[in-house]
Amino acid sequence: MALLGLDPAGRWSVYHPEQGTLARLEAGQDQPLPVAIELDAAPGDERLYAVFCKSAASLASVKEALLRSADAPTLPAGCSHERHTLHKGAR
C-alpha cells in the first residue's frame, strides 16, 4: 500500500512508504499506518490517493501512473486505488 497526496498548488507528496516498493499492510478494515501525516496550512482541496496492490509494486511506477492521470491512473496489474479529498479552509 502507498499513500500519496496532491496539494492545491499541484505538488505531489509521498506520505507512505519511505522505501522504493509499496509497504505490506495486513488485511482488514481501518488498518493504521506506522506513520502520521501532517498537512500544510495552505487553503484548498488536498487530494489523498491510497493505492493497494495484491503483490509487490514499485513506488515509482505507482507515482508515475498518478502523475500521468490522477483522475484515472493506469496502475500496475493487481493494483487499485481510492481517492479522498480534504478541504482545508483559510485560517
CSV table of N, CA and C in Angstrom, one decimal:
chain,number,residue,atom,x,y,z
A,1,MET,N,0.8,-1.2,0.0
A,1,MET,CA,0.0,0.0,0.0
A,1,MET,C,0.9,1.2,0.0
A,2,ALA,N,0.4,2.3,-0.6
A,2,ALA,CA,1.1,3.6,-0.6
A,2,ALA,C,0.0,4.6,-0.4
A,3,LEU,N,0.4,5.8,0.2
A,3,LEU,CA,-0.4,6.9,0.4
A,3,LEU,C,0.3,8.1,-0.2
A,4,LEU,N,-0.3,8.8,-1.2
A,4,LEU,CA,0.3,9.9,-1.8
A,4,LEU,C,-0.8,11.1,-1.7
A,5,GLY,N,-0.3,12.3,-1.8
A,5,GLY,CA,-1.1,13.5,-1.8
A,5,GLY,C,-0.8,14.5,-2.9
A,6,LEU,N,-1.8,15.1,-3.3
A,6,LEU,CA,-1.7,16.2,-4.3
A,6,LEU,C,-2.3,17.5,-3.7
A,7,ASP,N,-1.4,18.5,-3.5
A,7,ASP,CA,-1.9,19.7,-2.8
A,7,ASP,C,-2.5,20.7,-3.7
A,8,PRO,N,-3.1,21.7,-3.2
A,8,PRO,CA,-3.8,22.7,-4.1
A,8,PRO,C,-2.9,23.4,-5.1
A,9,ALA,N,-1.6,23.4,-4.8
A,9,ALA,CA,-0.6,24.0,-5.7
A,9,ALA,C,-0.1,23.1,-6.8
A,10,GLY,N,-0.6,21.8,-6.8
A,10,GLY,CA,-0.2,20.8,-7.8
A,10,GLY,C,1.0,20.1,-7.4
A,11,ARG,N,1.5,20.2,-6.2
A,11,ARG,CA,2.7,19.4,-5.7
A,11,ARG,C,2.3,18.1,-5.1
A,12,TRP,N,3.0,17.0,-5.5
A,12,TRP,CA,2.8,15.7,-5.0
A,12,TRP,C,3.7,15.4,-3.8
A,13,SER,N,3.1,14.7,-2.8
A,13,SER,CA,3.9,14.2,-1.7
A,13,SER,C,3.7,12.7,-1.5
A,14,VAL,N,4.7,12.0,-1.2
A,14,VAL,CA,4.6,10.5,-0.8
A,14,VAL,C,4.6,10.5,0.7
A,15,TYR,N,3.5,10.1,1.3
A,15,TYR,CA,3.4,10.0,2.7
A,15,TYR,C,3.8,8.7,3.3
A,16,HIS,N,3.6,7.6,2.5
A,16,HIS,CA,3.9,6.3,2.9
A,16,HIS,C,4.0,5.4,1.7
A,17,PRO,N,5.0,4.6,1.5
A,17,PRO,CA,6.1,4.3,2.4
A,17,PRO,C,7.3,5.2,2.0
A,18,GLU,N,8.4,5.0,2.8
A,18,GLU,CA,9.6,5.8,2.5
A,18,GLU,C,10.5,5.0,1.6
A,19,GLN,N,10.4,3.7,1.5
A,19,GLN,CA,11.2,2.9,0.6
A,19,GLN,C,10.7,2.9,-0.9
A,20,GLY,N,11.4,2.2,-1.7
A,20,GLY,CA,11.0,2.1,-3.1
A,20,GLY,C,9.9,1.2,-3.6
A,21,THR,N,9.4,0.3,-2.7
A,21,THR,CA,8.3,-0.5,-3.0
A,21,THR,C,7.1,-0.3,-2.0
A,22,LEU,N,5.9,-0.6,-2.5
A,22,LEU,CA,4.8,-0.4,-1.6
A,22,LEU,C,4.9,-1.2,-0.4
A,23,ALA,N,4.4,-0.7,0.7
A,23,ALA,CA,4.5,-1.3,2.0
A,23,ALA,C,3.5,-2.4,2.2
A,24,ARG,N,3.8,-3.5,2.9
A,24,ARG,CA,2.9,-4.5,3.3
A,24,ARG,C,1.9,-4.0,4.4
A,25,LEU,N,0.7,-4.3,4.2
A,25,LEU,CA,-0.3,-3.9,5.2
A,25,LEU,C,-1.2,-5.1,5.4
A,26,GLU,N,-1.4,-5.5,6.6
A,26,GLU,CA,-2.3,-6.7,6.9
A,26,GLU,C,-3.7,-6.4,6.4
A,27,ALA,N,-4.3,-7.5,6.0
A,27,ALA,CA,-5.7,-7.4,5.5
A,27,ALA,C,-6.6,-7.0,6.7
A,28,GLY,N,-7.7,-6.2,6.3
A,28,GLY,CA,-8.7,-5.8,7.3
A,28,GLY,C,-9.2,-4.4,7.1
A,29,GLN,N,-10.1,-4.0,7.9
A,29,GLN,CA,-10.7,-2.6,7.7
A,29,GLN,C,-10.0,-1.7,8.7
A,30,ASP,N,-9.8,-0.4,8.3
A,30,ASP,CA,-9.3,0.6,9.1
A,30,ASP,C,-7.9,0.3,9.8
A,31,GLN,N,-7.0,-0.3,9.0
A,31,GLN,CA,-5.7,-0.6,9.5
A,31,GLN,C,-4.9,0.7,9.6
A,32,PRO,N,-4.3,0.9,10.8
A,32,PRO,CA,-3.5,2.1,11.0
A,32,PRO,C,-2.1,2.0,10.2
A,33,LEU,N,-1.6,3.1,9.8
A,33,LEU,CA,-0.2,3.1,9.2
A,33,LEU,C,0.8,3.4,10.4
A,34,PRO,N,2.0,3.0,10.2
A,34,PRO,CA,3.0,3.2,11.2
A,34,PRO,C,3.5,4.7,11.3
A,35,VAL,N,2.9,5.5,10.5
A,35,VAL,CA,3.3,7.0,10.4
A,35,VAL,C,2.1,7.8,10.5
A,36,ALA,N,2.2,9.1,10.9
A,36,ALA,CA,1.2,10.0,10.8
A,36,ALA,C,1.5,11.1,9.7
A,37,ILE,N,0.6,11.7,9.1
A,37,ILE,CA,0.9,12.8,8.2
A,37,ILE,C,0.3,14.1,8.7
A,38,GLU,N,1.0,15.2,8.3
A,38,GLU,CA,0.6,16.5,8.7
A,38,GLU,C,0.5,17.3,7.4
A,39,LEU,N,-0.7,17.9,7.2
A,39,LEU,CA,-0.9,18.7,6.0
A,39,LEU,C,-0.5,20.1,6.3
A,40,ASP,N,-0.1,20.8,5.3
A,40,ASP,CA,0.3,22.2,5.5
A,40,ASP,C,-1.0,23.1,5.6
A,41,ALA,N,-0.8,24.3,5.9
A,41,ALA,CA,-2.0,25.2,6.2
A,41,ALA,C,-2.5,25.9,5.0
A,42,ALA,N,-2.0,25.7,3.8
A,42,ALA,CA,-2.5,26.3,2.6
A,42,ALA,C,-3.9,25.9,2.3
A,43,PRO,N,-4.8,26.9,2.2
A,43,PRO,CA,-6.2,26.5,1.9
A,43,PRO,C,-6.4,25.9,0.6
A,44,GLY,N,-7.5,25.1,0.5
A,44,GLY,CA,-7.8,24.4,-0.8
A,44,GLY,C,-8.0,23.0,-0.6
A,45,ASP,N,-8.3,22.3,-1.7
A,45,ASP,CA,-8.5,20.8,-1.6
A,45,ASP,C,-7.2,20.0,-1.7
A,46,GLU,N,-7.0,19.2,-0.7
A,46,GLU,CA,-5.9,18.3,-0.7
A,46,GLU,C,-6.5,16.9,-1.1
A,47,ARG,N,-5.9,16.3,-2.2
A,47,ARG,CA,-6.4,15.0,-2.7
A,47,ARG,C,-5.4,13.9,-2.2
A,48,LEU,N,-6.0,12.9,-1.5
A,48,LEU,CA,-5.2,11.8,-1.0
A,48,LEU,C,-5.5,10.6,-1.8
A,49,TYR,N,-4.5,9.9,-2.2
A,49,TYR,CA,-4.6,8.7,-3.0
A,49,TYR,C,-4.0,7.5,-2.2
A,50,ALA,N,-4.8,6.5,-1.9
A,50,ALA,CA,-4.4,5.3,-1.3
A,50,ALA,C,-4.4,4.2,-2.4
A,51,VAL,N,-3.2,3.6,-2.6
A,51,VAL,CA,-3.0,2.6,-3.6
A,51,VAL,C,-2.8,1.3,-2.9
A,52,PHE,N,-3.5,0.3,-3.4
A,52,PHE,CA,-3.4,-1.1,-2.8
A,52,PHE,C,-3.1,-2.1,-3.9
A,53,CYS,N,-2.0,-2.9,-3.7
A,53,CYS,CA,-1.6,-3.9,-4.7
A,53,CYS,C,-1.6,-5.3,-4.1
A,54,LYS,N,-2.0,-6.3,-4.9
A,54,LYS,CA,-2.0,-7.6,-4.4
A,54,LYS,C,-0.6,-8.2,-4.2
A,55,SER,N,0.3,-7.7,-5.0
A,55,SER,CA,1.7,-8.2,-4.9
A,55,SER,C,2.6,-7.0,-5.0
A,56,ALA,N,3.9,-7.2,-4.8
A,56,ALA,CA,4.9,-6.1,-4.7
A,56,ALA,C,4.8,-5.2,-6.0
A,57,ALA,N,4.9,-3.9,-5.8
A,57,ALA,CA,4.9,-3.0,-6.9
A,57,ALA,C,5.8,-1.9,-6.5
A,58,SER,N,6.5,-1.3,-7.5
A,58,SER,CA,7.4,-0.2,-7.2
A,58,SER,C,6.6,1.1,-7.0
A,59,LEU,N,7.1,1.9,-6.0
A,59,LEU,CA,6.5,3.1,-5.7
A,59,LEU,C,6.6,4.1,-6.9
A,60,ALA,N,7.7,4.0,-7.6
A,60,ALA,CA,8.0,4.8,-8.8
A,60,ALA,C,6.9,4.6,-9.9
A,61,SER,N,6.5,3.3,-10.1
A,61,SER,CA,5.5,3.1,-11.2
A,61,SER,C,4.1,3.6,-10.7
A,62,VAL,N,3.8,3.5,-9.5
A,62,VAL,CA,2.5,4.0,-8.9
A,62,VAL,C,2.5,5.5,-9.1
A,63,LYS,N,3.6,6.2,-8.6
A,63,LYS,CA,3.6,7.6,-8.7
A,63,LYS,C,3.6,8.1,-10.1
A,64,GLU,N,4.3,7.4,-11.0
A,64,GLU,CA,4.2,7.8,-12.5
A,64,GLU,C,2.8,7.7,-13.0
A,65,ALA,N,2.1,6.6,-12.7
A,65,ALA,CA,0.7,6.5,-13.1
A,65,ALA,C,-0.2,7.6,-12.6
A,66,LEU,N,0.0,8.0,-11.4
A,66,LEU,CA,-0.8,9.1,-10.9
A,66,LEU,C,-0.4,10.4,-11.5
A,67,LEU,N,0.9,10.6,-11.8
A,67,LEU,CA,1.3,11.9,-12.4
A,67,LEU,C,0.7,12.0,-13.8
A,68,ARG,N,0.7,10.9,-14.5
A,68,ARG,CA,0.1,10.9,-15.9
A,68,ARG,C,-1.4,11.2,-15.9
A,69,SER,N,-2.1,10.6,-14.9
A,69,SER,CA,-3.6,10.8,-14.9
A,69,SER,C,-4.1,10.6,-13.5
A,70,ALA,N,-4.2,11.6,-12.7
A,70,ALA,CA,-4.6,11.4,-11.3
A,70,ALA,C,-6.1,11.0,-11.2
A,71,ASP,N,-6.9,11.4,-12.2
A,71,ASP,CA,-8.3,11.0,-12.2
A,71,ASP,C,-8.6,9.6,-12.6
A,72,ALA,N,-7.7,9.1,-13.5
A,72,ALA,CA,-7.9,7.7,-14.0
A,72,ALA,C,-6.5,7.1,-14.2
A,73,PRO,N,-5.8,6.8,-13.2
A,73,PRO,CA,-4.4,6.3,-13.4
A,73,PRO,C,-4.4,4.8,-13.9
A,74,THR,N,-3.5,4.5,-14.7
A,74,THR,CA,-3.3,3.2,-15.2
A,74,THR,C,-2.2,2.6,-14.3
A,75,LEU,N,-2.6,1.9,-13.2
A,75,LEU,CA,-1.8,1.4,-12.2
A,75,LEU,C,-1.2,0.0,-12.6
A,76,PRO,N,-0.1,-0.4,-12.0
A,76,PRO,CA,0.4,-1.8,-12.3
A,76,PRO,C,-0.7,-2.8,-12.1
A,77,ALA,N,-0.6,-4.0,-12.8
A,77,ALA,CA,-1.6,-5.1,-12.7
A,77,ALA,C,-1.8,-5.5,-11.2
A,78,GLY,N,-3.0,-5.7,-10.8
A,78,GLY,CA,-3.3,-6.1,-9.5
A,78,GLY,C,-3.4,-5.0,-8.5
A,79,CYS,N,-3.4,-3.8,-8.9
A,79,CYS,CA,-3.4,-2.6,-8.0
A,79,CYS,C,-4.8,-1.9,-8.2
A,80,SER,N,-5.2,-1.3,-7.2
A,80,SER,CA,-6.4,-0.4,-7.2
A,80,SER,C,-6.2,0.8,-6.3
A,81,HIS,N,-7.0,1.8,-6.4
A,81,HIS,CA,-6.8,3.0,-5.6
A,81,HIS,C,-8.1,3.6,-5.1
A,82,GLU,N,-8.0,4.3,-4.1
A,82,GLU,CA,-9.1,5.1,-3.5
A,82,GLU,C,-8.7,6.6,-3.5
A,83,ARG,N,-9.5,7.5,-3.8
A,83,ARG,CA,-9.2,8.9,-3.7
A,83,ARG,C,-10.1,9.6,-2.7
A,84,HIS,N,-9.6,10.4,-1.9
A,84,HIS,CA,-10.4,11.2,-0.9
A,84,HIS,C,-9.9,12.6,-1.0
A,85,THR,N,-10.8,13.5,-0.9
A,85,THR,CA,-10.5,15.0,-0.9
A,85,THR,C,-10.8,15.6,0.4
A,86,LEU,N,-9.8,16.3,1.0
A,86,LEU,CA,-9.9,17.0,2.2
A,86,LEU,C,-9.9,18.5,1.9
A,87,HIS,N,-10.9,19.2,2.3
A,87,HIS,CA,-11.0,20.6,2.1
A,87,HIS,C,-10.4,21.4,3.3
A,88,LYS,N,-9.4,22.1,3.0
A,88,LYS,CA,-8.7,22.9,4.0
A,88,LYS,C,-9.1,24.4,3.9
A,89,GLY,N,-9.8,24.9,4.8
A,89,GLY,CA,-10.2,26.3,4.8
A,89,GLY,C,-9.2,27.3,5.2
A,90,ALA,N,-9.4,28.5,4.9
A,90,ALA,CA,-8.4,29.6,5.4
A,90,ALA,C,-8.5,29.7,6.9
A,91,ARG,N,-7.4,30.0,7.5
A,91,ARG,CA,-7.4,30.2,9.0
A,91,ARG,C,-7.7,31.6,9.3
